[in-house]
Structure formats: structure tokens, C-alpha cells
Short mmCIF file of C-alpha atoms in Angstrom, two decimals:
data_model
loop_
_atom_site.label_atom_id
_atom_site.label_comp_id
_atom_site.label_asym_id
_atom_site.label_seq_id
_atom_site.Cartn_x
_atom_site.Cartn_y
_atom_site.Cartn_z
CA MET V 26 -0.06 0.10 -0.21
CA VAL V 27 1.20 3.46 -0.90
CA THR V 28 -1.65 5.26 0.58
CA LYS V 29 -2.64 5.85 4.15
CA GLU V 30 -5.94 6.87 6.15
CA LEU V 31 -5.35 9.89 8.04
CA HIS V 32 -7.18 12.13 10.17
CA THR V 33 -7.34 16.11 10.62
CA PRO V 34 -9.28 18.16 13.10
CA HIS V 35 -10.06 20.45 9.94
CA SER V 36 -11.15 17.95 7.29
CA GLY V 37 -11.90 15.13 9.00
CA LYS V 38 -10.61 11.66 7.32
CA TYR V 39 -8.75 11.68 4.10
CA THR V 40 -6.53 9.37 1.77
CA GLN V 41 -2.99 10.40 2.33
CA PRO V 42 -0.48 9.09 -0.52
CA THR V 43 2.97 7.85 1.01
CA GLY V 44 4.79 6.47 -2.12
CA LEU V 45 7.12 8.16 -4.47
CA PHE V 46 5.36 9.91 -7.43
CA ILE V 47 7.31 9.01 -10.56
CA ASN V 48 6.03 8.53 -14.09
CA ASN V 49 2.26 9.39 -12.62
CA GLU V 50 2.28 6.63 -10.24
CA PHE V 51 2.64 6.35 -6.75
CA VAL V 52 5.33 3.52 -5.99
CA LYS V 53 7.51 2.03 -3.24
CA GLY V 54 11.13 2.80 -2.98
CA VAL V 55 13.65 0.39 -4.56
CA ASP V 56 15.29 -0.41 -1.29
CA GLY V 57 12.01 -0.56 0.69
CA LYS V 58 13.12 2.08 3.06
CA THR V 59 10.60 4.38 4.86
CA PHE V 60 10.59 7.25 7.47
CA GLU V 61 8.33 8.86 9.87
CA THR V 62 7.00 12.36 9.70
CA ILE V 63 6.18 14.10 12.96
CA ASN V 64 3.35 16.38 14.06
CA PRO V 65 5.30 19.14 15.48
CA ALA V 66 2.25 20.13 17.78
CA THR V 67 2.28 16.89 19.70
CA GLU V 68 5.37 15.41 18.80
CA LYS V 69 3.89 12.03 17.69
CA PRO V 70 4.31 10.42 14.26
CA ILE V 71 1.56 11.04 11.66
CA VAL V 72 2.66 8.41 9.35
CA ALA V 73 5.68 6.78 7.54
CA VAL V 74 6.42 7.46 4.07
CA GLU V 75 8.63 6.09 1.35
CA GLU V 76 12.23 6.91 1.25
CA ALA V 77 13.89 7.81 -2.15
CA THR V 78 17.44 6.77 -2.15
CA GLU V 79 19.95 7.19 -5.35
CA LYS V 80 18.37 4.45 -7.15
CA ASP V 81 14.91 6.09 -7.17
CA VAL V 82 16.31 9.36 -8.11
CA ASP V 83 17.73 7.72 -11.24
CA ILE V 84 14.28 5.91 -12.21
CA ALA V 85 12.61 9.40 -11.63
CA VAL V 86 15.53 11.14 -13.60
CA ALA V 87 15.18 8.32 -16.56
CA ALA V 88 11.20 8.87 -16.42
CA ALA V 89 11.73 12.72 -16.82
CA ARG V 90 14.33 12.54 -19.40
CA LYS V 91 11.80 10.26 -21.51
CA ALA V 92 9.09 12.78 -21.13
CA PHE V 93 11.03 15.57 -22.11
CA ASN V 94 12.29 13.93 -24.90
CA GLY V 95 9.24 12.28 -25.95
CA GLU V 96 5.53 13.71 -25.65
CA TRP V 97 6.65 16.74 -23.71
CA ARG V 98 8.38 17.87 -26.45
CA GLN V 99 5.78 17.85 -28.69
CA THR V 100 3.18 19.32 -26.39
CA THR V 101 2.39 22.72 -27.20
CA PRO V 102 2.87 25.99 -24.91
CA GLU V 103 -0.87 26.63 -24.97
CA GLN V 104 -1.55 23.02 -23.91
CA ARG V 105 1.25 23.39 -21.11
CA GLY V 106 -0.57 26.54 -19.99
CA ARG V 107 -3.79 24.71 -19.85
CA TYR V 108 -2.14 21.87 -17.85
CA LEU V 109 -1.10 24.45 -15.18
CA VAL V 110 -4.19 26.33 -14.85
CA LYS V 111 -6.16 23.21 -14.26
CA LEU V 112 -3.73 22.31 -11.85
CA ALA V 113 -4.58 25.42 -10.01
CA ASP V 114 -8.29 24.82 -10.26
CA LEU V 115 -7.84 21.50 -8.45
CA VAL V 116 -5.82 23.16 -5.75
CA GLU V 117 -8.56 25.73 -5.19
CA ARG V 118 -11.12 22.73 -5.28
CA ASP V 119 -9.00 21.00 -2.63
CA ALA V 120 -7.83 24.13 -0.63
CA GLU V 121 -9.20 23.18 2.73
CA GLN V 122 -7.72 19.69 2.62
CA LEU V 123 -4.47 20.93 1.59
CA ALA V 124 -4.07 23.72 4.45
CA ALA V 125 -5.17 20.95 6.77
CA ILE V 126 -2.34 18.82 5.58
CA GLU V 127 0.00 21.79 5.88
CA ALA V 128 -1.29 22.72 9.51
CA LEU V 129 -0.72 19.04 10.51
CA ASP V 130 2.61 18.16 8.98
CA ASN V 131 4.25 21.79 9.28
CA GLY V 132 2.37 22.94 12.53
CA LYS V 133 1.60 26.45 11.05
CA ALA V 134 -1.77 28.03 11.80
CA ILE V 135 -4.30 26.96 9.59
CA SER V 136 -5.67 30.37 8.90
CA MET V 137 -2.15 30.77 7.56
CA ALA V 138 -2.26 27.42 5.73
CA LYS V 139 -5.24 28.69 3.88
CA VAL V 140 -3.55 32.05 2.63
CA ASP V 141 -0.43 29.68 1.51
CA VAL V 142 -2.86 27.44 -0.54
CA SER V 143 -4.58 30.34 -2.33
CA MET V 144 -1.08 31.50 -3.28
CA VAL V 145 -0.24 28.13 -4.60
CA ALA V 146 -3.06 28.45 -6.82
CA GLY V 147 -2.19 32.00 -7.82
CA CYS V 148 1.31 30.89 -8.68
CA LEU V 149 0.55 28.06 -11.00
CA ARG V 150 -2.43 29.85 -12.63
CA TYR V 151 0.13 32.94 -13.30
CA TYR V 152 2.71 30.77 -14.82
CA GLY V 153 -0.14 28.93 -16.93
CA GLY V 154 -0.46 32.24 -18.52
CA TRP V 155 2.94 32.79 -19.34
CA ALA V 156 3.23 29.45 -21.02
CA ASP V 157 2.36 30.79 -24.46
CA LYS V 158 4.13 33.94 -24.32
CA ILE V 159 7.79 33.08 -24.21
CA THR V 160 9.44 34.58 -27.29
CA GLY V 161 12.82 35.04 -28.86
CA SER V 162 13.31 37.86 -31.25
CA VAL V 163 14.58 38.82 -34.70
CA LEU V 164 18.23 40.50 -35.06
CA ASP V 165 18.38 42.85 -37.94
CA THR V 166 22.53 42.69 -38.68
CA ASN V 167 22.33 43.05 -42.41
CA HIS V 168 20.18 42.23 -45.45
CA GLU V 169 22.01 39.18 -46.42
CA MET V 170 21.24 37.59 -43.04
CA PHE V 171 18.20 36.50 -40.96
CA SER V 172 19.10 36.03 -37.38
CA TYR V 173 16.78 35.12 -34.38
CA THR V 174 16.79 34.03 -31.06
CA ARG V 175 14.80 30.95 -29.35
CA GLN V 176 14.30 30.52 -25.87
CA GLU V 177 14.45 26.72 -25.30
CA PRO V 178 13.66 24.67 -21.94
CA ILE V 179 16.84 23.61 -20.14
CA GLY V 180 15.92 20.07 -19.84
CA VAL V 181 15.42 17.85 -16.63
CA CYS V 182 15.29 20.07 -13.80
CA GLY V 183 16.15 18.83 -10.10
CA GLN V 184 14.28 20.89 -7.64
CA ILE V 185 15.08 20.82 -3.78
CA ILE V 186 12.36 22.58 -1.57
CA PRO V 187 12.54 23.40 2.20
CA TRP V 188 9.97 22.85 5.11
CA ASN V 189 8.93 26.32 6.13
CA PHE V 190 6.11 26.63 3.14
CA PRO V 191 5.89 23.18 1.91
CA LEU V 192 3.27 23.53 -1.00
CA LEU V 193 4.13 27.27 -1.67
CA MET V 194 7.49 26.30 -2.62
CA TRP V 195 6.54 22.96 -4.63
CA ALA V 196 4.24 25.91 -6.67
CA TRP V 197 7.16 28.42 -7.02
CA LYS V 198 9.52 25.89 -8.27
CA ILE V 199 7.15 23.71 -10.77
CA GLY V 200 5.37 26.86 -12.18
CA PRO V 201 7.92 28.30 -14.28
CA ALA V 202 9.84 24.82 -14.63
CA ILE V 203 6.82 23.49 -16.48
CA ALA V 204 5.51 26.89 -18.21
CA THR V 205 9.31 26.99 -20.10
CA GLY V 206 8.81 23.33 -21.27
CA ASN V 207 11.15 21.37 -18.76
CA THR V 208 10.40 18.39 -16.88
CA VAL V 209 10.81 17.98 -13.36
CA VAL V 210 11.85 15.94 -10.29
CA LEU V 211 11.45 17.46 -7.05
CA LYS V 212 12.48 16.56 -3.66
CA THR V 213 10.27 17.50 -0.62
CA ALA V 214 11.86 18.50 2.62
CA GLU V 215 12.05 15.41 5.00
CA GLN V 216 10.22 16.98 7.70
CA THR V 217 7.30 17.99 5.83
CA PRO V 218 6.27 15.55 2.62
CA LEU V 219 2.64 14.97 3.03
CA SER V 220 1.28 18.04 1.32
CA ALA V 221 3.43 17.66 -1.90
CA LEU V 222 2.51 14.06 -2.25
CA TYR V 223 -1.06 14.76 -2.13
CA ALA V 224 -0.69 17.61 -4.63
CA ALA V 225 0.89 14.95 -6.68
CA LYS V 226 -2.34 13.33 -7.02
CA LEU V 227 -3.78 16.47 -8.84
CA VAL V 228 -1.10 16.39 -11.08
CA LYS V 229 -2.27 13.38 -12.55
CA GLU V 230 -6.03 14.48 -12.40
CA ALA V 231 -5.01 17.69 -14.14
CA GLY V 232 -3.83 15.51 -17.26
CA PHE V 233 0.17 15.88 -17.32
CA PRO V 234 1.97 13.24 -19.38
CA PRO V 235 3.72 10.64 -17.12
CA GLY V 236 7.27 11.67 -16.19
CA VAL V 237 6.73 15.41 -16.51
CA ILE V 238 6.55 15.86 -12.86
CA ASN V 239 8.00 13.59 -10.68
CA ILE V 240 7.92 14.13 -6.53
CA LEU V 241 10.18 12.32 -4.48
CA SER V 242 10.30 11.98 -0.49
CA GLY V 243 13.53 11.72 1.14
CA PHE V 244 16.75 12.97 2.94
CA GLY V 245 18.96 15.82 1.95
CA LYS V 246 22.04 14.12 2.41
CA ILE V 247 20.92 10.92 0.36
CA ALA V 248 18.29 12.14 -2.29
CA GLY V 249 18.99 15.74 -2.25
CA ALA V 250 22.83 14.96 -2.92
CA ALA V 251 21.91 12.45 -5.71
CA ILE V 252 20.00 15.40 -7.42
CA SER V 253 22.67 17.83 -7.33
CA SER V 254 25.68 15.52 -8.43
CA HIS V 255 23.03 13.63 -11.11
CA MET V 256 24.73 13.48 -14.61
CA ASP V 257 21.30 13.66 -16.33
CA ILE V 258 19.91 16.64 -14.61
CA ASP V 259 20.46 19.65 -16.45
CA LYS V 260 19.74 22.38 -13.47
CA VAL V 261 19.04 22.32 -10.28
CA ALA V 262 17.14 24.73 -8.03
CA PHE V 263 17.18 24.56 -4.32
CA THR V 264 15.70 26.77 -1.57
CA GLY V 265 17.22 26.32 2.13
CA SER V 266 20.12 27.25 4.14
CA THR V 267 23.31 28.89 2.68
CA ILE V 268 25.55 26.18 3.98
CA VAL V 269 23.76 23.72 1.78
CA GLY V 270 23.68 26.22 -1.14
CA ARG V 271 27.37 26.21 -1.31
CA GLN V 272 27.42 22.55 -1.17
CA ILE V 273 24.83 22.19 -4.18
CA MET V 274 26.96 24.51 -5.93
CA LYS V 275 30.22 22.28 -5.48
CA SER V 276 28.42 19.12 -6.30
CA ALA V 277 26.90 20.87 -9.54
CA ALA V 278 30.27 22.02 -10.57
CA SER V 279 31.96 18.69 -9.98
CA SER V 280 29.18 16.71 -11.73
CA ASN V 281 28.09 17.99 -15.21
CA LEU V 282 28.24 21.92 -14.56
CA LYS V 283 24.39 21.97 -14.41
CA LYS V 284 23.08 25.54 -14.24
CA VAL V 285 22.02 26.41 -10.55
CA THR V 286 19.51 28.68 -8.96
CA LEU V 287 19.64 29.29 -5.08
CA GLU V 288 17.37 31.07 -2.96
CA LEU V 289 19.07 30.79 0.52
CA GLY V 290 18.92 32.45 3.96
CA GLY V 291 18.56 35.89 5.21
CA LYS V 292 19.18 38.30 8.51
CA SER V 293 16.84 40.88 7.28
CA PRO V 294 16.99 44.80 8.78
CA ASN V 295 13.55 46.31 9.67
CA ILE V 296 14.18 49.91 9.81
CA VAL V 297 11.88 52.33 11.74
CA PHE V 298 12.33 56.20 11.58
CA ASN V 299 11.21 58.68 13.83
CA ASP V 300 8.40 60.12 11.41
CA ALA V 301 7.00 56.53 10.83
CA ASN V 302 3.34 55.92 12.10
CA ILE V 303 4.44 53.83 14.84
CA GLU V 304 1.13 51.88 15.21
CA ASN V 305 1.30 50.48 11.65
CA ALA V 306 5.27 50.24 11.91
CA ILE V 307 4.66 48.03 15.17
CA SER V 308 1.82 45.82 13.17
CA TRP V 309 4.13 45.24 10.33
CA VAL V 310 7.20 44.67 12.34
CA ASN V 311 5.39 41.98 14.53
CA PHE V 312 4.34 40.17 11.34
CA GLY V 313 7.88 40.63 9.80
CA ILE V 314 9.25 38.52 12.34
CA PHE V 315 6.46 36.47 14.02
CA PHE V 316 4.53 35.33 10.60
CA ASN V 317 5.24 31.74 10.20
CA HIS V 318 6.78 31.10 13.35
CA GLY V 319 9.74 33.08 12.38
CA GLN V 320 10.62 30.43 9.99
CA CYS V 321 10.78 32.65 6.94
CA CYS V 322 13.98 33.33 5.17
CA CYS V 323 13.30 36.92 4.95
CA ALA V 324 12.10 37.39 8.34
CA GLY V 325 12.72 40.78 9.97
CA SER V 326 15.06 39.59 12.83
CA ARG V 327 17.12 42.72 13.03
CA ILE V 328 14.82 45.41 14.13
CA TYR V 329 16.43 49.15 14.03
CA VAL V 330 14.43 51.79 15.39
CA GLN V 331 15.32 55.64 15.74
CA GLU V 332 16.56 56.96 18.85
CA GLY V 333 13.39 59.79 18.73
CA ILE V 334 11.05 56.77 19.20
CA TYR V 335 12.88 54.01 20.54
CA ASP V 336 11.58 53.61 24.05
CA LYS V 337 8.06 54.24 23.09
CA PHE V 338 8.49 51.60 20.22
CA VAL V 339 9.78 49.14 22.31
CA GLU V 340 6.92 49.11 24.97
CA ALA V 341 4.38 49.07 22.37
CA PHE V 342 5.99 46.30 20.32
CA LYS V 343 6.18 44.09 23.56
CA LYS V 344 2.48 44.72 24.14
CA ARG V 345 1.80 43.55 20.62
CA ALA V 346 4.08 40.58 20.51
CA LEU V 347 2.39 39.26 23.56
CA GLN V 348 -0.91 39.52 22.08
CA ASN V 349 0.29 36.85 19.62
CA LYS V 350 -1.71 33.34 20.20
CA VAL V 351 0.79 30.48 20.45
CA GLY V 352 -1.02 27.32 20.33
CA ASP V 353 -2.90 24.31 18.53
CA PRO V 354 -2.15 24.83 14.54
CA PHE V 355 -6.10 24.01 14.04
CA ALA V 356 -7.20 26.42 16.44
CA GLY V 357 -8.94 29.37 14.71
CA ASP V 358 -7.37 32.16 16.94
CA THR V 359 -3.67 30.63 16.72
CA PHE V 360 -0.98 32.86 15.19
CA GLN V 361 1.84 31.34 16.07
CA GLY V 362 1.98 27.36 16.19
CA PRO V 363 4.93 24.99 16.75
CA GLN V 364 8.41 25.18 15.28
CA VAL V 365 8.79 22.49 12.77
CA SER V 366 10.99 19.76 14.66
CA GLN V 367 12.94 18.91 17.42
CA LEU V 368 16.17 19.95 15.86
CA GLN V 369 14.99 23.35 14.85
CA PHE V 370 13.22 23.87 18.52
CA ASP V 371 16.68 22.92 19.97
CA ARG V 372 18.80 25.14 17.68
CA ILE V 373 16.61 28.31 18.35
CA MET V 374 16.68 27.80 22.24
CA SER V 375 20.52 27.49 21.85
CA TYR V 376 20.35 30.83 20.09
CA ILE V 377 18.14 32.11 22.92
CA ASP V 378 20.77 31.06 25.23
CA ALA V 379 23.54 32.43 23.49
CA GLY V 380 21.73 35.82 23.38
CA LYS V 381 21.44 36.03 27.19
CA LYS V 382 24.90 34.79 27.80
CA ALA V 383 26.26 37.41 25.54
CA GLY V 384 24.40 40.05 27.81
CA ALA V 385 21.42 40.86 25.79
CA LYS V 386 18.11 41.65 27.49
CA VAL V 387 15.09 39.56 27.41
CA GLU V 388 12.17 42.24 26.66
CA ILE V 389 9.72 39.33 26.50
CA GLY V 390 9.75 35.43 26.14
CA GLY V 391 12.90 33.59 26.02
CA GLU V 392 11.72 30.35 26.96
CA ARG V 393 9.35 27.10 25.86
CA GLU V 394 5.76 27.32 25.45
CA GLY V 395 3.77 24.71 27.20
CA LYS V 396 5.13 21.14 27.76
CA GLN V 397 4.07 19.55 24.73
CA GLY V 398 5.02 20.20 21.12
CA TYR V 399 7.86 22.32 19.91
CA PHE V 400 6.24 25.79 20.81
CA ILE V 401 8.63 28.77 21.62
CA GLN V 402 7.63 31.75 23.14
CA PRO V 403 7.69 35.15 20.81
CA THR V 404 11.25 36.81 21.93
CA ILE V 405 12.40 40.16 21.69
CA PHE V 406 16.16 40.82 22.85
CA SER V 407 17.28 44.52 23.47
CA ASN V 408 20.54 45.49 24.60
CA VAL V 409 22.46 44.04 21.61
CA THR V 410 25.45 44.59 19.71
CA GLU V 411 26.42 44.20 16.15
CA ASP V 412 28.97 41.44 17.08
CA MET V 413 26.32 39.13 19.01
CA LYS V 414 25.82 35.66 17.37
CA ILE V 415 21.95 36.49 17.45
CA MET V 416 22.48 39.77 15.23
CA GLN V 417 24.75 38.00 12.97
CA GLU V 418 23.36 34.41 12.27
CA GLU V 419 20.16 33.25 10.85
CA ILE V 420 17.95 31.97 13.57
CA PHE V 421 14.82 30.70 11.78
CA GLY V 422 12.46 31.27 14.80
CA PRO V 423 10.40 33.76 16.69
CA VAL V 424 13.16 35.68 17.74
CA CYS V 425 14.51 39.21 17.05
CA SER V 426 17.09 41.56 18.04
CA ILE V 427 16.06 45.59 18.57
CA ALA V 428 18.54 48.24 18.35
CA LYS V 429 18.33 52.06 18.07
CA PHE V 430 20.12 54.44 15.55
CA LYS V 431 20.68 57.76 15.38
CA THR V 432 21.02 59.12 11.61
CA GLU V 433 19.91 57.81 8.07
CA GLU V 434 23.40 56.76 7.48
CA ASP V 435 23.75 54.77 10.46
CA ALA V 436 20.96 52.91 9.63
CA ILE V 437 22.06 51.96 6.17
CA HIS V 438 25.19 50.99 7.54
CA VAL V 439 23.93 48.54 10.01
CA GLY V 440 21.32 47.26 7.68
CA ASN V 441 24.14 46.43 5.30
CA ASN V 442 26.07 45.00 8.00
CA THR V 443 25.44 41.28 7.17
CA THR V 444 26.71 38.65 4.94
CA TYR V 445 23.09 38.30 3.65
CA GLY V 446 20.83 40.42 1.28
CA LEU V 447 17.55 38.73 1.14
CA ALA V 448 15.27 41.69 2.45
CA ALA V 449 14.64 44.94 4.43
CA ALA V 450 11.97 47.14 5.24
CA VAL V 451 12.03 50.86 5.69
CA HIS V 452 9.15 52.53 7.77
CA THR V 453 8.87 56.20 7.21
CA SER V 454 6.33 58.87 6.20
CA SER V 455 8.83 60.53 3.95
CA LEU V 456 9.16 59.38 0.29
CA ASN V 457 12.60 61.13 -0.28
CA THR V 458 13.77 58.91 2.81
CA ALA V 459 12.01 55.95 1.62
CA ILE V 460 13.52 55.85 -1.85
CA ARG V 461 16.98 57.01 -0.61
CA VAL V 462 17.32 54.19 1.87
CA SER V 463 15.62 51.45 -0.07
CA ASN V 464 17.97 52.18 -2.88
CA ALA V 465 20.98 51.96 -0.37
CA LEU V 466 20.42 48.68 1.07
CA LYS V 467 21.78 45.77 -0.57
CA ALA V 468 18.87 43.50 -0.47
CA GLY V 469 16.71 41.74 -3.31
CA THR V 470 13.42 42.80 -2.01
CA VAL V 471 12.72 46.20 0.14
CA TRP V 472 9.25 46.77 1.75
CA VAL V 473 8.26 50.16 2.45
CA ASN V 474 5.70 50.67 5.63
CA CYS V 475 4.82 46.94 4.92
CA TYR V 476 6.41 43.65 5.42
CA ASN V 477 6.26 40.06 3.81
CA LEU V 478 4.07 41.23 0.98
CA LEU V 479 5.03 38.44 -1.53
CA HIS V 480 3.07 38.01 -4.86
CA HIS V 481 3.75 35.74 -7.96
CA GLN V 482 3.86 38.77 -10.19
CA ILE V 483 7.00 40.16 -8.10
CA PRO V 484 10.54 38.66 -8.26
CA PHE V 485 12.02 37.29 -5.11
CA GLY V 486 15.57 36.44 -4.44
CA GLY V 487 18.49 37.62 -2.68
CA PHE V 488 22.06 39.73 -3.20
CA LYS V 489 25.49 38.68 -1.41
CA GLU V 490 25.41 35.21 0.06
CA SER V 491 21.24 34.99 -0.18
CA GLY V 492 21.22 33.60 -3.35
CA ILE V 493 21.50 33.20 -7.31
CA GLY V 494 18.53 34.27 -9.40
CA ARG V 495 15.06 35.14 -8.91
CA GLU V 496 11.79 33.27 -7.88
CA LEU V 497 8.50 34.47 -9.33
CA GLY V 498 7.51 36.81 -11.84
CA GLU V 499 8.69 37.00 -15.43
CA ALA V 500 12.07 36.81 -14.03
CA ALA V 501 11.73 33.44 -12.96
CA LEU V 502 11.40 32.12 -16.37
CA ALA V 503 15.10 32.99 -17.40
CA ASN V 504 16.04 30.41 -14.73
CA TYR V 505 14.54 27.65 -16.97
CA THR V 506 15.37 28.68 -20.30
CA GLN V 507 18.51 28.98 -22.59
CA THR V 508 19.10 31.40 -25.61
CA LYS V 509 19.71 29.97 -28.84
CA SER V 510 21.12 31.88 -31.74
CA VAL V 511 20.19 31.02 -35.21
CA THR V 512 21.54 32.81 -38.03
CA ILE V 513 20.52 31.83 -41.52
CA ARG V 514 22.88 33.28 -44.85
CA LEU V 515 20.41 34.71 -47.53
CA GLY V 516 23.39 36.25 -49.70
CA ASP V 517 25.79 34.18 -52.08
CA ALA V 518 28.68 32.68 -51.11
CA MET V 519 31.30 34.82 -48.96
CA PHE V 520 34.44 33.33 -49.88
CA GLY V 521 34.14 31.89 -53.06
#
């Protein structure tokens, strides 16, 4: 059996696929290995799923290559778009079930999971619209030559996604790859395989030919490593930590020099000026760090407040953060659920301990929430210095540090004082300040008087050690195409 009957408090009983999705079928792994996925709210196993090894990656890649060289190559761009739009429709049809699976497996609040699923459908439909609008150009060099370019698919794409937004990252990767005519072998995060496997059912229902989209559950060190070093994968896309991103680049280079795109870590500054609307700024700063339990690569974890409003801001921010409801992911009023795993829980608590030992002041939080589940109190540190570990390293949890600054130049300096460059935010009532500071910050995304407002039309990606390439928008299409130049001689022979 490669399915299991499960239950969620939100959707009741449902059938959960547990196999590897290869060639439009759910199958057992070659080596017969399985692993359990854990409910982070209860610390108890949910279900065991098949574990992909190198052998399973080989089978999936062979299926993807056969599809790419066969039926998929003959599929028109219009039809590719229809498949993606149909998949988006099916995601919307099963939205409540998919949101429930995300809350069960990842621990995110059901209210937030529903938003994620709506964004999944939006992303897939958006790239469905792009499929028949990818064009080359004619180049007028001289009257005896006809030259043009074609944007062609790269081929078989390996994709490795993280656990913090399991289904949304699935859509971010699959959408542009399929729109541009590639085939996909995607590995889910070992912590959160369930929603992607359920969505794989919808891939088949949408009518995609066998082998076009293959979904594997497995571990990074085995299946992920096999993907990044595979000699018949033409491109690898990864979202996750900078440390793993470096290893993927090395593997890609030492194998067949496959193309690489990376969306990596961040330590994003959230800068509040004296003239900001404090009430609005506090709302967005709170959302910027505590949304998704702080498990966001773009989380605004370094908060800089201008000295004229610093004391007032800190007191108001503490009150606002204490209003965040931490608890059962399936409760309607929950804002923050558990961290995703014991490993992540321990890692975050070690950073909190390091902050305390370094002399930072705990304004609120700093402890475990409750006795069961991987829950951590929203935590705010003050009295921090730039060289502290909690100010330099990505914590990936509900932990932030707040510091004061004097001038605009100071804000820009500290904002850029990081090896990362994924995101940043500026809160001010001055348009001139907003534009100057936004232009000066070395980050791929800058929000002004808001935070975490992502959209499938807007490119997302990092500067510096936060990645290579862009997700979303038209920009993501370039990650999955390669330019071919064709030149036709119209005149007579040039050399006799």
C-alpha cells in the first residue's frame, strides 16, 4: 500500500499518498526504506512515507528524460498552460484539505495555511498564463542575414524545496519550470512531505503526461545529494540554507556543470524612522518576524528604531507581540504554531541561550511555551551589539533583536552589516527617505511601510550570500530557459 487513511481536526478523514510519485504513479522505494513524519504540535508520528535513495532518483530522472525527449517536447505551449491552469483549479477545489495537511505536518496555523494554498493556486495559474508568451527575437544585422533567437527549455530540472512553506515552494518551483517546457524531479523536505504528495495526485488528475512532474520524499544527504550531482539532470534549483546551497554548487560544478539557482538565508533589517506611523510600523514589524513562527528566510529579525521613538516603540512592540496567540495550529485564533521539529526547536533555544549569555536583555519570551510540542514564546532581545551571534546568524525562529540608530546613514550602515541580502524594510512617512534608503540597502526585496507582502508577479531573491537567480515574476522564467541564436545566410557565398 502506498496510501494511508489519516485524519485532521479541520478536514476529517482523508487518503494520504505515501509513495514516491514517479511517472504519474505512486510507488514504493527500490530499497524499501521508509521514514516517519512528525506532528510538531504533539511530537508524535503522523505516518511513514517512502524514502527515495539514489536508485529512486535515477528512475525518476529517467522518467523525466523520456518525457522531455518524447511527448512533452511535442506538447504545445498553449497546452502546457492549460495543464498548469487546471492544476491551479484542482488546488482551489481541494484547498481546505491541503491547508489541513500543511497545518498537520508543518504546524503552521490553519488560517495561515489557507492563505498559502490560495497563493499556490495563484502562482500556478500565473505561470499557466506565461506558457505561450515566451518568445525570442529577430535581430537585424544586415540585409544578407536572417538572425533570430529562441528561448528553449533547459531539460530535466532537479528541484529541492524547504519545510517552512512546503506547498508554496512546490508551486514556486514547478510553475516556471513547466511553463517553459522542462520536466521536473522535485524532492520535498524530509520534515514535511505530505502536502506535496497529496498535490501530486492532482498533477495526474490535471492530465500531465507521465514523467513530466516527479515528486520524491527523502533526505537531503541522500536524495538531495543525488539530485545535485546527477549527470543527467540539466539544472538544479534549491531553497534552503546558505551552507547547503554552497554544497549544491560544488556538486553541480563537479558533476556535469549543471545550471544552478539558489534562494538562501537572510538576516533582514527592519528599519523604523522617527517619522513613521508607530502603530502601523509595530503591526508590520510584528508580522515581519513572528509570521510563520519566524521560519521565514526573509524574516525581519534585526529591528532598528531611530532613537527619538525607540523607548516608546519598544514598549508598544512588547505589548503587541504578547497578543500573538501561540498554540494549536487548528485553533481559529492561533497565530503562531510550533516550530517544525525537535532539531529546529533545540537550535532556536540555543540561540536564545547565546543571546542571554552575551548580555542581551530579554524584553519578552525567551522560553519554551507549554510542555508538549515544539512551541517557543515570541522573543524580543534588546541591549544588543552588532557582533553578537543573535545579530549575525540566521535563527529561523520567533526571535528578534531590537537596537537604536541616530541618522539615516547609521541605519544604512547597520542594515547592510550582514553577509546576507535577501530582504529589508523601511518605515517612514517621507517618500524621499523611503527611496534613498531603499536604494542604498543591499537586498533583493525592500518593503516600505509593510513587510512579507510577496506576490507571484514580483521577483524574489537575494543579494550577496542570499542566493543566485530570482523566483516568481517574469524573472523566474530566465532560470529555466536557455537562449539559442540561429543565423541564416540569405546572400551568396562569401568566400568563393
